[in-house]
Coordinates of C-alpha atoms and ligand atoms in Angstrom, one line a residue:
Chain N
M8 CA -18.0 17.5 -29.7
K9 CA -17.9 13.9 -28.6
T10 CA -14.2 13.9 -29.5
V11 CA -13.6 16.7 -27.1
T12 CA -15.5 15.2 -24.2
D13 CA -14.0 11.9 -24.8
T14 CA -10.5 13.4 -24.9
G15 CA -11.3 14.9 -21.5
I16 CA -12.4 11.5 -20.1
A17 CA -9.4 9.7 -21.5
F18 CA -7.1 12.4 -20.1
A19 CA -8.8 12.1 -16.7
R20 CA -8.1 8.4 -16.7
E21 CA -4.4 9.0 -17.4
M22 CA -4.0 11.5 -14.7
V23 CA -5.5 9.4 -11.9
P24 CA -2.5 7.1 -11.2
E25 CA -0.2 10.2 -11.2
L26 CA -2.3 11.9 -8.6
R27 CA -2.8 8.7 -6.6
A28 CA 0.9 7.8 -6.5
P29 CA 3.0 10.9 -5.9
I30 CA 6.1 8.8 -6.7
A31 CA 5.3 9.2 -10.4
L32 CA 5.0 12.9 -9.9
A33 CA 8.2 13.1 -7.9
V34 CA 10.2 11.2 -10.6
N35 CA 8.9 13.6 -13.2
A36 CA 10.0 16.5 -11.1
V37 CA 13.4 15.2 -10.1
L38 CA 14.5 14.2 -13.6
P39 CA 14.7 17.8 -14.9
L40 CA 16.3 19.0 -11.7
L41 CA 18.9 16.3 -12.1
F42 CA 19.7 17.5 -15.6
L43 CA 20.1 21.0 -14.3
A44 CA 22.3 20.0 -11.3
L45 CA 24.6 17.7 -13.3
F46 CA 25.0 19.5 -16.6
G47 CA 24.6 23.1 -15.5
P48 CA 28.0 23.4 -13.7
L49 CA 29.8 22.2 -16.8
L50 CA 28.5 25.1 -18.8
T51 CA 30.0 28.0 -17.0
S52 CA 33.2 27.7 -19.0
T53 CA 31.7 26.7 -22.3
P54 CA 32.4 29.1 -25.1
G55 CA 29.7 29.9 -27.7
I56 CA 26.8 30.1 -25.4
G57 CA 26.6 33.9 -25.4
E58 CA 26.9 36.4 -22.7
G59 CA 24.9 36.4 -19.5
S60 CA 23.7 33.6 -17.4
P61 CA 24.6 30.1 -18.7
W62 CA 21.1 29.1 -17.5
Q63 CA 19.6 31.4 -20.1
W64 CA 21.2 29.3 -22.7
F65 CA 20.9 25.9 -21.0
L66 CA 17.2 25.9 -19.8
P67 CA 15.7 25.8 -23.3
G68 CA 18.0 22.8 -24.1
I69 CA 16.8 20.9 -21.0
L70 CA 13.2 21.5 -21.9
V71 CA 13.7 20.0 -25.3
L72 CA 15.7 17.2 -23.8
L73 CA 12.9 16.4 -21.4
A74 CA 10.5 16.2 -24.4
L75 CA 12.9 13.9 -26.2
S76 CA 13.6 11.6 -23.3
G77 CA 10.2 11.7 -21.5
T78 CA 7.4 12.5 -23.9
A79 CA 8.9 10.5 -26.7
G80 CA 8.9 7.4 -24.4
A81 CA 5.2 7.8 -23.5
G82 CA 4.3 4.9 -25.9
A83 CA 5.9 2.4 -23.5
N84 CA 3.0 2.8 -21.1
L85 CA 0.5 2.3 -23.9
L86 CA 2.5 -0.8 -25.0
M87 CA 2.0 -2.2 -21.5
E88 CA -1.7 -1.6 -21.6
I89 CA -2.0 -3.1 -25.1
N90 CA -0.2 -6.3 -23.9
S91 CA -2.2 -6.6 -20.6
G92 CA -5.5 -6.2 -22.4
S93 CA -6.8 -3.0 -20.8
F94 CA -6.4 -1.1 -24.1
E95 CA -8.5 -3.7 -25.9
R96 CA -11.2 -3.2 -23.3
M97 CA -11.2 0.6 -24.2
L98 CA -11.5 -0.2 -27.9
V99 CA -14.7 -2.0 -27.2
T100 CA -16.3 1.0 -25.5
P101 CA -18.1 3.7 -27.5
M102 CA -15.2 6.1 -26.8
N103 CA -14.0 8.0 -29.8
R104 CA -10.7 6.3 -30.8
T105 CA -8.8 9.5 -31.7
A106 CA -9.8 10.8 -28.3
L107 CA -8.3 7.8 -26.5
L108 CA -5.0 8.8 -28.1
A109 CA -5.5 12.5 -27.7
G110 CA -6.3 12.2 -24.0
R111 CA -3.0 10.3 -23.4
T112 CA -1.1 12.9 -25.4
L113 CA -2.6 15.7 -23.4
K114 CA -1.4 14.1 -20.2
E115 CA 2.1 13.9 -21.5
V116 CA 2.1 17.5 -22.7
L117 CA 0.8 18.7 -19.4
T118 CA 3.5 16.8 -17.6
L119 CA 6.1 18.4 -19.9
A120 CA 4.7 21.9 -19.4
A121 CA 4.6 21.4 -15.6
Q122 CA 8.3 20.3 -15.7
G123 CA 9.1 23.4 -17.6
V124 CA 7.4 25.7 -15.2
L125 CA 9.1 23.9 -12.3
L126 CA 12.5 24.5 -13.9
I127 CA 11.8 28.1 -14.4
L128 CA 10.7 28.6 -10.8
V129 CA 13.9 26.8 -9.6
L130 CA 16.0 29.0 -11.7
L131 CA 14.4 32.3 -10.7
P132 CA 16.7 33.0 -7.7
T133 CA 19.8 32.5 -9.9
S134 CA 21.2 34.8 -12.5
F135 CA 18.6 33.5 -14.9
E136 CA 16.6 36.4 -16.4
L137 CA 12.9 35.7 -17.0
F138 CA 11.2 37.3 -20.0
P139 CA 7.6 36.4 -19.1
L140 CA 6.1 36.6 -22.6
G141 CA 9.1 34.9 -24.2
A142 CA 9.0 32.1 -21.6
L143 CA 5.2 31.7 -22.2
A144 CA 5.8 31.4 -25.9
G145 CA 8.6 29.0 -25.3
L146 CA 6.4 26.8 -23.3
V147 CA 3.7 26.9 -26.0
L148 CA 6.3 25.9 -28.5
L149 CA 7.5 23.1 -26.2
A150 CA 3.9 21.9 -25.8
T151 CA 3.3 21.8 -29.5
F152 CA 6.5 19.8 -30.0
G153 CA 5.3 17.5 -27.1
V154 CA 2.0 16.9 -28.8
G155 CA 3.8 15.7 -31.9
L156 CA 6.3 13.5 -30.0
G157 CA 3.7 12.0 -27.7
A158 CA 1.4 11.2 -30.6
L159 CA 4.2 9.7 -32.7
S160 CA 5.3 7.6 -29.7
F161 CA 1.8 6.3 -29.3
T162 CA 1.6 5.6 -33.0
L163 CA 4.8 3.7 -32.8
A164 CA 3.6 1.7 -29.8
V165 CA 0.4 0.7 -31.6
L166 CA 2.4 -0.3 -34.8
A167 CA 5.0 -2.3 -32.8
R168 CA 2.5 -3.9 -30.4
K169 CA 3.4 -7.4 -31.6
Q170 CA 7.2 -6.9 -31.2
E171 CA 7.8 -4.8 -28.2
Q172 CA 11.6 -4.5 -28.8
V173 CA 10.9 -2.8 -32.1
F174 CA 9.3 0.1 -30.2
Y175 CA 12.4 0.5 -28.0
L176 CA 14.8 0.1 -31.0
V177 CA 13.1 2.7 -33.1
Q178 CA 12.8 5.1 -30.2
Q179 CA 16.5 4.8 -29.3
A180 CA 17.5 5.0 -32.9
C181 CA 15.6 8.3 -33.3
F182 CA 16.5 9.7 -29.9
L183 CA 20.3 9.6 -30.2
P184 CA 20.9 11.4 -33.5
L185 CA 18.0 13.8 -32.9
M186 CA 19.5 14.7 -29.6
L187 CA 23.2 14.8 -30.5
L188 CA 22.4 16.9 -33.6
S189 CA 20.2 19.4 -31.9
G190 CA 22.7 21.2 -29.8
V191 CA 20.8 20.8 -26.5
L192 CA 23.9 20.3 -24.5
L193 CA 26.6 22.0 -26.5
P194 CA 26.2 24.8 -29.0
M195 CA 26.1 23.5 -32.6
S196 CA 28.2 26.5 -33.6
L197 CA 31.2 24.7 -32.1
A198 CA 30.6 21.8 -34.5
P199 CA 32.7 21.3 -37.6
S200 CA 30.9 22.7 -40.6
W201 CA 29.7 19.3 -42.0
L202 CA 28.1 18.4 -38.7
Y203 CA 26.6 21.9 -38.6
T204 CA 25.2 21.3 -42.0
V205 CA 23.7 18.0 -41.0
S206 CA 22.1 19.6 -38.0
R207 CA 20.2 22.0 -40.3
F208 CA 18.1 19.0 -41.3
N209 CA 17.2 18.2 -37.8
P210 CA 13.9 19.8 -36.9
V211 CA 14.8 19.5 -33.2
A212 CA 17.8 21.8 -33.7
H213 CA 15.6 24.5 -35.0
I214 CA 13.2 24.0 -32.1
V215 CA 16.1 24.4 -29.6
E216 CA 17.2 27.5 -31.3
A217 CA 13.7 29.0 -31.3
E218 CA 13.4 28.2 -27.6
R219 CA 16.7 29.9 -26.9
A220 CA 15.5 33.0 -28.8
L221 CA 12.2 33.0 -27.0
F222 CA 13.6 32.5 -23.5
A223 CA 15.9 35.5 -24.2
G224 CA 12.8 37.6 -25.0
R225 CA 13.6 37.8 -28.7
F226 CA 10.6 37.1 -30.9
A227 CA 11.5 38.7 -34.2
E228 CA 14.1 36.2 -35.3
P229 CA 14.1 33.7 -38.2
A230 CA 15.0 31.0 -35.7
V231 CA 11.6 31.4 -34.0
L232 CA 9.8 31.0 -37.3
Y233 CA 11.8 27.9 -38.3
G234 CA 11.4 26.4 -34.9
G235 CA 7.7 27.1 -34.8
V236 CA 7.1 25.6 -38.3
C237 CA 9.1 22.5 -37.3
A238 CA 7.1 22.0 -34.1
L239 CA 3.8 22.5 -35.9
A240 CA 4.8 20.1 -38.6
I241 CA 5.8 17.4 -36.1
A242 CA 2.5 17.9 -34.2
G243 CA 0.5 17.7 -37.4
L244 CA 2.3 14.5 -38.5
G245 CA 1.9 13.0 -35.1
L246 CA -1.9 13.7 -34.9
F247 CA -2.4 12.6 -38.4
F248 CA -0.7 9.3 -38.1
G249 CA -2.0 8.8 -34.6
A250 CA -5.6 9.2 -35.7
R251 CA -5.0 6.9 -38.6
V252 CA -3.6 4.0 -36.6
M253 CA -6.2 4.4 -34.0
R254 CA -9.0 4.2 -36.6
D255 CA -7.8 0.9 -37.9
V256 CA -6.2 -0.6 -34.8
R257 CA -6.8 -4.3 -34.2
V258 CA -5.1 -5.3 -31.1
Chain F
M170 CA -29.1 -11.1 -30.6
I171 CA -26.4 -12.5 -32.8
Q172 CA -26.7 -13.5 -36.4
T173 CA -23.7 -14.4 -38.6
R174 CA -23.4 -15.7 -42.1
A175 CA -20.3 -17.4 -43.4
L176 CA -18.1 -15.3 -41.2
T177 CA -14.4 -16.0 -41.9
R178 CA -11.1 -14.5 -40.7
S179 CA -7.6 -15.3 -41.9
F180 CA -4.3 -13.9 -40.8
R181 CA -1.4 -13.4 -43.0
I182 CA 1.8 -14.6 -41.3
K183 CA 5.4 -15.0 -42.5
K184 CA 4.8 -18.6 -43.7
G185 CA 1.5 -18.1 -45.5
V186 CA -2.0 -17.7 -44.2
V187 CA -3.7 -18.9 -41.0
E188 CA -7.4 -19.5 -41.5
A189 CA -8.5 -18.8 -37.9
V190 CA -12.2 -18.9 -38.5
R191 CA -13.7 -20.7 -41.6
G192 CA -17.3 -20.0 -42.1
L193 CA -19.2 -19.3 -38.8
D194 CA -23.0 -19.5 -39.2
L195 CA -24.5 -18.7 -35.9
S196 CA -27.8 -17.5 -34.6
V197 CA -28.1 -16.7 -30.9
S198 CA -31.4 -15.6 -29.4
E199 CA -32.1 -13.3 -26.5
G200 CA -31.3 -15.0 -23.1
E201 CA -29.2 -17.8 -24.3
L202 CA -26.0 -18.9 -22.6
V203 CA -23.7 -20.2 -25.2
A204 CA -20.3 -21.9 -24.8
F205 CA -17.6 -21.8 -27.5
L206 CA -15.7 -24.9 -26.6
G207 CA -12.5 -25.9 -28.4
P208 CA -8.7 -26.5 -28.0
N209 CA -6.0 -23.8 -28.1
G210 CA -6.0 -22.1 -31.5
A211 CA -9.4 -23.4 -32.5
G212 CA -10.6 -19.8 -33.3
K213 CA -12.6 -19.0 -30.2
S214 CA -11.1 -15.6 -29.5
T215 CA -11.0 -14.7 -33.2
S216 CA -14.7 -15.4 -33.4
L217 CA -15.5 -13.4 -30.3
R218 CA -13.3 -10.5 -31.5
M219 CA -15.1 -10.3 -34.8
L220 CA -18.5 -10.3 -33.0
T221 CA -17.3 -7.5 -30.7
S222 CA -16.1 -5.3 -33.6
L223 CA -12.4 -5.6 -32.5
L224 CA -11.4 -7.5 -35.6
S225 CA -12.9 -7.0 -39.1
P226 CA -14.0 -10.2 -40.8
T227 CA -12.2 -11.3 -43.9
S228 CA -15.6 -12.2 -45.4
G229 CA -19.1 -12.9 -44.3
T230 CA -21.5 -10.8 -42.2
A231 CA -22.4 -10.5 -38.5
V232 CA -25.2 -8.6 -37.0
V233 CA -24.9 -8.2 -33.2
A234 CA -27.5 -6.5 -31.0
G235 CA -29.2 -5.4 -34.2
H236 CA -26.3 -3.7 -35.8
D237 CA -23.8 -4.8 -38.4
V238 CA -20.3 -5.1 -36.9
V239 CA -18.5 -3.7 -39.9
R240 CA -20.9 -0.9 -40.8
E241 CA -22.0 0.2 -37.4
P242 CA -19.3 -0.8 -34.9
A243 CA -20.1 2.2 -32.6
Q244 CA -23.7 1.0 -32.2
V245 CA -22.5 -2.6 -31.5
R246 CA -20.0 -1.3 -28.9
R247 CA -22.7 0.6 -27.1
H248 CA -24.8 -2.5 -26.6
I249 CA -22.3 -5.2 -25.6
G250 CA -20.0 -6.0 -22.8
Y251 CA -16.7 -7.7 -23.4
L252 CA -14.2 -9.5 -21.3
G253 CA -11.0 -10.2 -23.2
Q254 CA -8.6 -13.0 -22.7
G255 CA -6.2 -10.6 -21.1
N256 CA -7.0 -8.2 -18.2
N257 CA -9.6 -5.5 -18.6
A258 CA -8.4 -3.4 -15.7
G259 CA -5.1 -1.5 -16.1
H260 CA -2.5 -2.8 -13.7
L261 CA -1.5 0.5 -12.4
Y262 CA -5.0 1.5 -11.4
E263 CA -7.2 1.0 -8.4
P264 CA -10.4 -1.1 -9.0
R265 CA -12.7 1.7 -8.1
D266 CA -11.0 4.2 -10.4
E267 CA -11.2 1.8 -13.3
L268 CA -14.9 1.1 -12.7
Y269 CA -15.5 4.8 -12.6
N270 CA -13.5 5.4 -15.8
Q271 CA -15.4 2.7 -17.5
G272 CA -18.7 4.3 -16.6
R273 CA -17.4 7.6 -18.0
F274 CA -16.3 5.7 -21.2
Y275 CA -20.0 4.7 -21.6
G276 CA -21.2 8.2 -21.2
M277 CA -22.3 8.2 -17.6
D278 CA -22.0 11.5 -15.7
R279 CA -19.6 11.6 -12.8
R280 CA -22.1 10.8 -10.1
A281 CA -23.7 8.0 -11.9
A282 CA -20.3 6.5 -12.7
R283 CA -19.3 6.7 -9.0
R284 CA -22.5 5.1 -7.9
R285 CA -22.3 2.3 -10.4
A286 CA -18.7 1.6 -9.4
D287 CA -19.6 1.2 -5.8
E288 CA -22.5 -0.9 -6.7
L289 CA -20.4 -3.3 -8.7
L290 CA -17.6 -3.4 -6.1
T291 CA -20.3 -4.7 -3.6
D292 CA -21.9 -7.1 -6.1
F293 CA -18.6 -8.7 -6.9
D294 CA -17.3 -8.8 -3.3
L295 CA -14.5 -6.4 -4.3
A296 CA -15.3 -3.6 -1.8
P297 CA -12.3 -4.5 0.5
M298 CA -9.9 -4.2 -2.5
A299 CA -11.5 -1.1 -4.0
R300 CA -8.4 1.0 -3.3
R301 CA -5.6 -1.5 -3.9
R302 CA -3.6 -1.6 -7.0
V303 CA -5.0 -4.0 -9.6
G304 CA -1.5 -5.4 -10.1
S305 CA -1.5 -6.6 -6.5
L306 CA -4.9 -8.4 -6.6
S307 CA -5.1 -12.2 -6.8
G308 CA -6.0 -13.8 -10.2
G309 CA -9.5 -14.5 -9.1
Q310 CA -10.1 -11.0 -7.7
R311 CA -8.7 -9.5 -10.9
R312 CA -10.9 -11.6 -13.1
R313 CA -14.0 -10.6 -11.0
L314 CA -13.0 -7.0 -11.5
D315 CA -12.6 -7.6 -15.3
I316 CA -16.2 -9.0 -15.4
A317 CA -17.5 -6.1 -13.4
L318 CA -15.9 -3.7 -15.9
A319 CA -17.7 -5.4 -18.7
L320 CA -21.0 -4.9 -16.9
V321 CA -20.8 -1.2 -16.0
H322 CA -23.3 -0.1 -18.6
R323 CA -25.6 -3.1 -17.9
P324 CA -25.3 -4.7 -21.4
R325 CA -28.0 -7.1 -22.5
L326 CA -25.3 -9.1 -24.4
L327 CA -22.1 -10.2 -23.0
F328 CA -19.0 -11.8 -24.5
L329 CA -16.6 -13.5 -22.1
D330 CA -13.3 -14.9 -23.5
E331 CA -12.1 -17.6 -21.1
P332 CA -13.6 -16.0 -18.0
S333 CA -12.0 -18.5 -15.6
T334 CA -8.9 -19.8 -17.3
G335 CA -5.9 -20.2 -15.0
L336 CA -7.8 -19.9 -11.8
D337 CA -8.0 -22.4 -9.0
P338 CA -11.3 -24.4 -8.7
Q339 CA -12.7 -22.3 -5.9
S340 CA -12.2 -19.0 -7.8
R341 CA -13.6 -20.6 -10.9
A342 CA -16.7 -21.6 -9.0
H343 CA -17.0 -18.1 -7.6
I344 CA -16.7 -16.5 -11.0
W345 CA -19.4 -18.8 -12.3
Q346 CA -21.7 -18.0 -9.5
H347 CA -21.6 -14.4 -10.7
I348 CA -22.0 -15.2 -14.3
R349 CA -25.0 -17.4 -13.6
R350 CA -26.7 -14.9 -11.4
L351 CA -26.4 -12.4 -14.2
H352 CA -27.9 -14.8 -16.6
E353 CA -30.7 -15.9 -14.3
L354 CA -31.5 -12.6 -12.7
H355 CA -31.2 -10.2 -15.6
G356 CA -31.7 -12.6 -18.6
T357 CA -28.4 -11.3 -20.1
T358 CA -27.4 -13.1 -23.2
I359 CA -24.0 -14.5 -22.7
S360 CA -21.4 -16.1 -25.1
F361 CA -18.3 -17.4 -23.5
S362 CA -15.3 -19.3 -24.7
T363 CA -13.6 -22.0 -22.7
H364 CA -11.4 -25.1 -23.0
Y365 CA -12.7 -26.6 -19.8
L366 CA -15.3 -29.0 -20.9
E367 CA -16.8 -29.3 -17.5
E368 CA -17.7 -25.6 -17.7
A369 CA -19.4 -25.8 -21.0
D370 CA -21.3 -28.9 -19.8
Q371 CA -22.3 -27.5 -16.5
Y372 CA -23.2 -24.0 -17.3
A373 CA -24.1 -23.5 -20.9
G374 CA -27.5 -24.0 -22.3
R375 CA -25.9 -24.6 -25.7
V376 CA -22.4 -25.7 -26.7
L377 CA -20.6 -24.9 -30.0
I378 CA -17.7 -27.3 -30.4
I379 CA -15.1 -25.5 -32.4
D380 CA -12.1 -27.2 -34.0
N381 CA -9.7 -25.8 -36.5
G382 CA -11.8 -22.7 -37.3
R383 CA -15.0 -24.7 -37.8
V384 CA -18.1 -25.4 -35.7
V385 CA -18.3 -29.2 -35.6
A386 CA -21.3 -29.4 -33.3
D387 CA -23.9 -27.1 -31.9
D388 CA -26.5 -28.2 -29.5
R389 CA -27.6 -28.6 -25.8
P390 CA -24.8 -30.4 -24.0
E391 CA -27.1 -33.3 -22.9
R392 CA -28.2 -33.8 -26.5
L393 CA -24.6 -33.7 -27.8
K394 CA -23.6 -36.4 -25.3
E395 CA -26.7 -38.4 -26.1
Q396 CA -26.2 -38.3 -29.8
Q397 CA -22.4 -38.2 -30.2
A398 CA -21.3 -40.4 -27.4
S399 CA -22.4 -43.4 -25.4
D400 CA -22.5 -44.6 -21.8
C401 CA -19.8 -47.0 -20.7
I402 CA -20.0 -49.9 -18.4
T403 CA -16.7 -51.1 -17.0
V404 CA -16.6 -54.6 -15.5
T405 CA -13.6 -56.4 -14.0
T406 CA -13.3 -60.1 -13.7
G407 CA -11.0 -62.6 -12.0
D408 CA -9.0 -63.6 -15.1
E409 CA -8.6 -62.7 -18.8
E410 CA -10.5 -65.7 -20.0
S411 CA -13.7 -64.6 -18.1
A412 CA -13.1 -61.1 -19.4
R413 CA -13.3 -62.3 -23.0
H414 CA -16.3 -64.3 -22.2
A415 CA -17.9 -61.2 -20.5
A416 CA -17.3 -59.2 -23.7
T417 CA -19.2 -61.7 -25.8
V418 CA -22.1 -61.7 -23.4
G419 CA -22.0 -57.9 -23.4
E420 CA -22.5 -57.6 -27.1
Q421 CA -25.8 -59.4 -26.8
V422 CA -27.2 -56.7 -24.3
P423 CA -29.9 -54.6 -26.1
G424 CA -28.6 -51.2 -27.1
A425 CA -24.9 -52.2 -26.8
H426 CA -22.5 -50.7 -29.4
G427 CA -19.6 -53.0 -28.8
A428 CA -17.2 -54.2 -26.1
T429 CA -13.5 -54.0 -25.7
V430 CA -11.3 -56.2 -23.5
D431 CA -8.2 -54.9 -21.7
G432 CA -6.6 -57.6 -19.5
K433 CA -9.2 -58.5 -16.9
T434 CA -11.3 -55.5 -17.7
V435 CA -14.2 -55.2 -20.1
R436 CA -15.6 -51.9 -21.4
L437 CA -19.1 -52.0 -22.9
R438 CA -20.5 -49.0 -24.8
L439 CA -24.2 -48.6 -24.9
G440 CA -27.0 -46.0 -25.3
D441 CA -28.7 -46.2 -22.0
G442 CA -26.3 -47.3 -19.3
A443 CA -28.6 -47.0 -16.4
A444 CA -31.0 -49.5 -17.8
G445 CA -28.3 -51.6 -19.4
L446 CA -26.2 -52.2 -16.2
P447 CA -28.6 -54.5 -14.3
E448 CA -29.4 -56.3 -17.5
Y449 CA -25.8 -56.9 -18.2
L450 CA -25.1 -58.1 -14.7
R451 CA -28.0 -60.6 -14.9
A452 CA -26.8 -61.8 -18.3
L453 CA -23.3 -62.3 -16.9
E454 CA -24.6 -64.3 -13.9
A455 CA -26.7 -66.5 -16.3
A456 CA -23.6 -67.2 -18.3
G457 CA -21.7 -68.1 -15.2
V458 CA -19.2 -65.2 -15.4
K459 CA -18.3 -63.7 -12.1
A460 CA -18.1 -59.9 -12.2
L461 CA -15.9 -58.5 -9.4
T462 CA -16.6 -54.8 -9.9
A463 CA -19.0 -52.9 -12.1
E464 CA -19.0 -49.2 -12.9
L465 CA -21.2 -47.0 -15.1
S466 CA -19.8 -43.8 -16.5
R467 CA -21.8 -41.2 -18.5
P468 CA -20.1 -39.6 -21.5
T469 CA -18.4 -36.3 -21.2
L470 CA -18.1 -33.6 -23.9
D471 CA -14.6 -34.9 -24.3
D472 CA -16.1 -38.1 -25.7
V473 CA -18.2 -36.0 -28.0
F474 CA -15.1 -34.1 -29.1
L475 CA -13.3 -37.4 -29.6
N476 CA -16.2 -38.8 -31.7
L477 CA -16.3 -35.7 -33.9
T478 CA -12.6 -35.0 -34.4
G479 CA -10.8 -38.3 -33.6
R480 CA -8.8 -36.5 -30.9
R481 CA -9.3 -35.8 -27.3
L482 CA -9.7 -32.2 -26.1
R483 CA -7.3 -32.8 -23.2
E484 CA -4.6 -34.4 -25.4
T485 CA -5.0 -31.6 -28.0
A486 CA -4.4 -29.0 -25.3
A487 CA -1.5 -30.9 -23.9
E488 CA 0.1 -31.4 -27.3
Q489 CA -0.2 -27.7 -28.2
E490 CA 1.4 -26.7 -24.9
S491 CA 4.3 -29.0 -25.4
G492 CA 4.6 -27.9 -29.1
E493 CA 4.8 -24.3 -28.0
A494 CA 7.4 -24.9 -25.3
Ligands
LIG762 N1 -3.2 -11.5 -34.9 C1 -3.0 -12.7 -35.4 N2 -2.0 -12.9 -36.3 C2 -1.7 -14.1 -36.8 N3 -2.4 -15.2 -36.4 C3 -3.3 -15.1 -35.5 C4 -3.7 -13.9 -34.9 N4 -4.7 -14.1 -34.0 C5 -4.9 -15.4 -34.0 N5 -4.1 -16.0 -34.9 C6 -4.1 -17.5 -35.2 O1 -5.5 -17.9 -35.4 C7 -5.7 -19.1 -34.9 C8 -6.9 -19.0 -33.9 O2 -6.6 -18.2 -32.8 P1 -7.5 -17.8 -31.6 O3 -6.8 -16.9 -30.8 O4 -8.9 -17.5 -32.2 O5 -7.7 -19.2 -30.9 P2 -8.4 -19.6 -29.5 O6 -9.4 -20.6 -29.9 O7 -8.9 -18.4 -28.9 O8 -7.2 -20.3 -28.7 P3 -6.9 -20.1 -27.1 O9 -7.6 -21.2 -26.4 O10 -5.4 -20.5 -27.1 O11 -7.1 -18.8 -26.7 C9 -4.5 -19.6 -34.2 O12 -3.8 -20.5 -35.1 C10 -3.7 -18.3 -34.0 O13 -2.3 -18.6 -34.1
LIG763 MG1 -8.4 -17.4 -27.2

């Protein structure tokens, strides 16, 4: 019970600067729109993205890209707080330590979901076709993935607190291959067969494919199952490691 | 309030092991104001961090506010306030928000947390900056906010790690005004670390001198100075010959520990300088030595540190800084 209340309190603390400084909110909103505006037009002539609106194919990819570029970087903020001392102050309070991390993760996930909703709203007047249930399931899947990425990013920040550059190195080293091998921007089916095979080992690729199926209103597909399992596994790993490092953390 | 037995902490680093704290035996009673005085790297922060449950001891035990720091860290945290060497307040936040958050962290409901935040803003003269970003506050304002954050839940026991380091003298005095008021008005037990010997001397009821992970002295500052160091009379004469003569005369003064000559200047160490000075001057006159100037200086904690460790606190700090650069 205390974990839940404390998560709420930690979450509220994270939200305050966002609400106080609309700049942060604006940046979070502009970024996905930028992706949309700059990548979208390239897609109209891309083969392999199926019939219908290219947005249908592209939106799920952007959502995952947002998670990879935004949520996965959430640890940077924590790193700053660790180095300034404000995180240490929180560790000396009676706050549940897992909740300190969960509250932060929750804020990241909420930001991500809000970006998703914003993108859907922006696309509504276009040829994009909305399947409400599918879109909802897609957002839930995205949020699950976000929980895992956020928690892993915070875990990494705590582990790398003594050498900040390690955080950025690891984050970049994971981001690039995960993104390039996920087919968020180009269909993996266009890739040579060896690359395609490699991409089968990338959980993010499965999540992207699940998102595409869901946003097209198709639930009964193996892709949805694989993607769901991958997202759940990442979330589970993130929460497990996150709770563990928080329990033993010595700043 | 605090009892420790043989508390130690070592860190493993690339080139071996650093023994940051080597056997801290400490007992602090309710209402004490204790200074941990020592040069950089002496182990002050490490000690405070073990006592606040932030760092687990390598060996030994510590009971703080009635609870064991290793077995019941949550209970310890509930009862203490802590000011770290860094900043307590998040730089992206507004002071009022952080005070409110801190109240919530300690289990206050929203209204109580808001009320307490406003109370502390007023108490610490921070009301005009309540809605500025912490990052834009001056060092002194930020430090006052940090202390206010440590007090949100009205702890009876407070740990302050270098509360005034890096501030100008005026801000330091201001900070200390607040800390003393807390101690005098509410009887809060306070342990603070510092490498400003004037602070330890002026404000603490008890000083632990820490060097290289060990407590080398532990007493009231007046008694430390009395026992570990002596007063010093400095006399200048017209020429070196008279200075040497003056030194010989000085050694006969009751209570004198010895005299040193440096050119035309003589330094005489003795137990009670106030009584010794007129006596010395009379003796000089009787011996026909003309003293041009005479000056009495009382010992500082720096002299105590010198006597105990063979080094000066100021030099040690300077050395370390140049070593790190
Ligand atoms: N996390 C750590 N890892 C490795 N060594 C550490 C760690 N923390 C402290 N030390 C070492 O332990 C010793 C004591 O450090 P501590 O921070 O307690 O000193 P201090 O008295 O607070 O000094 P300062 O006045 O500079 O704050 C130092 O030699 C320091 O390098
Ligand atoms: Mg320190």
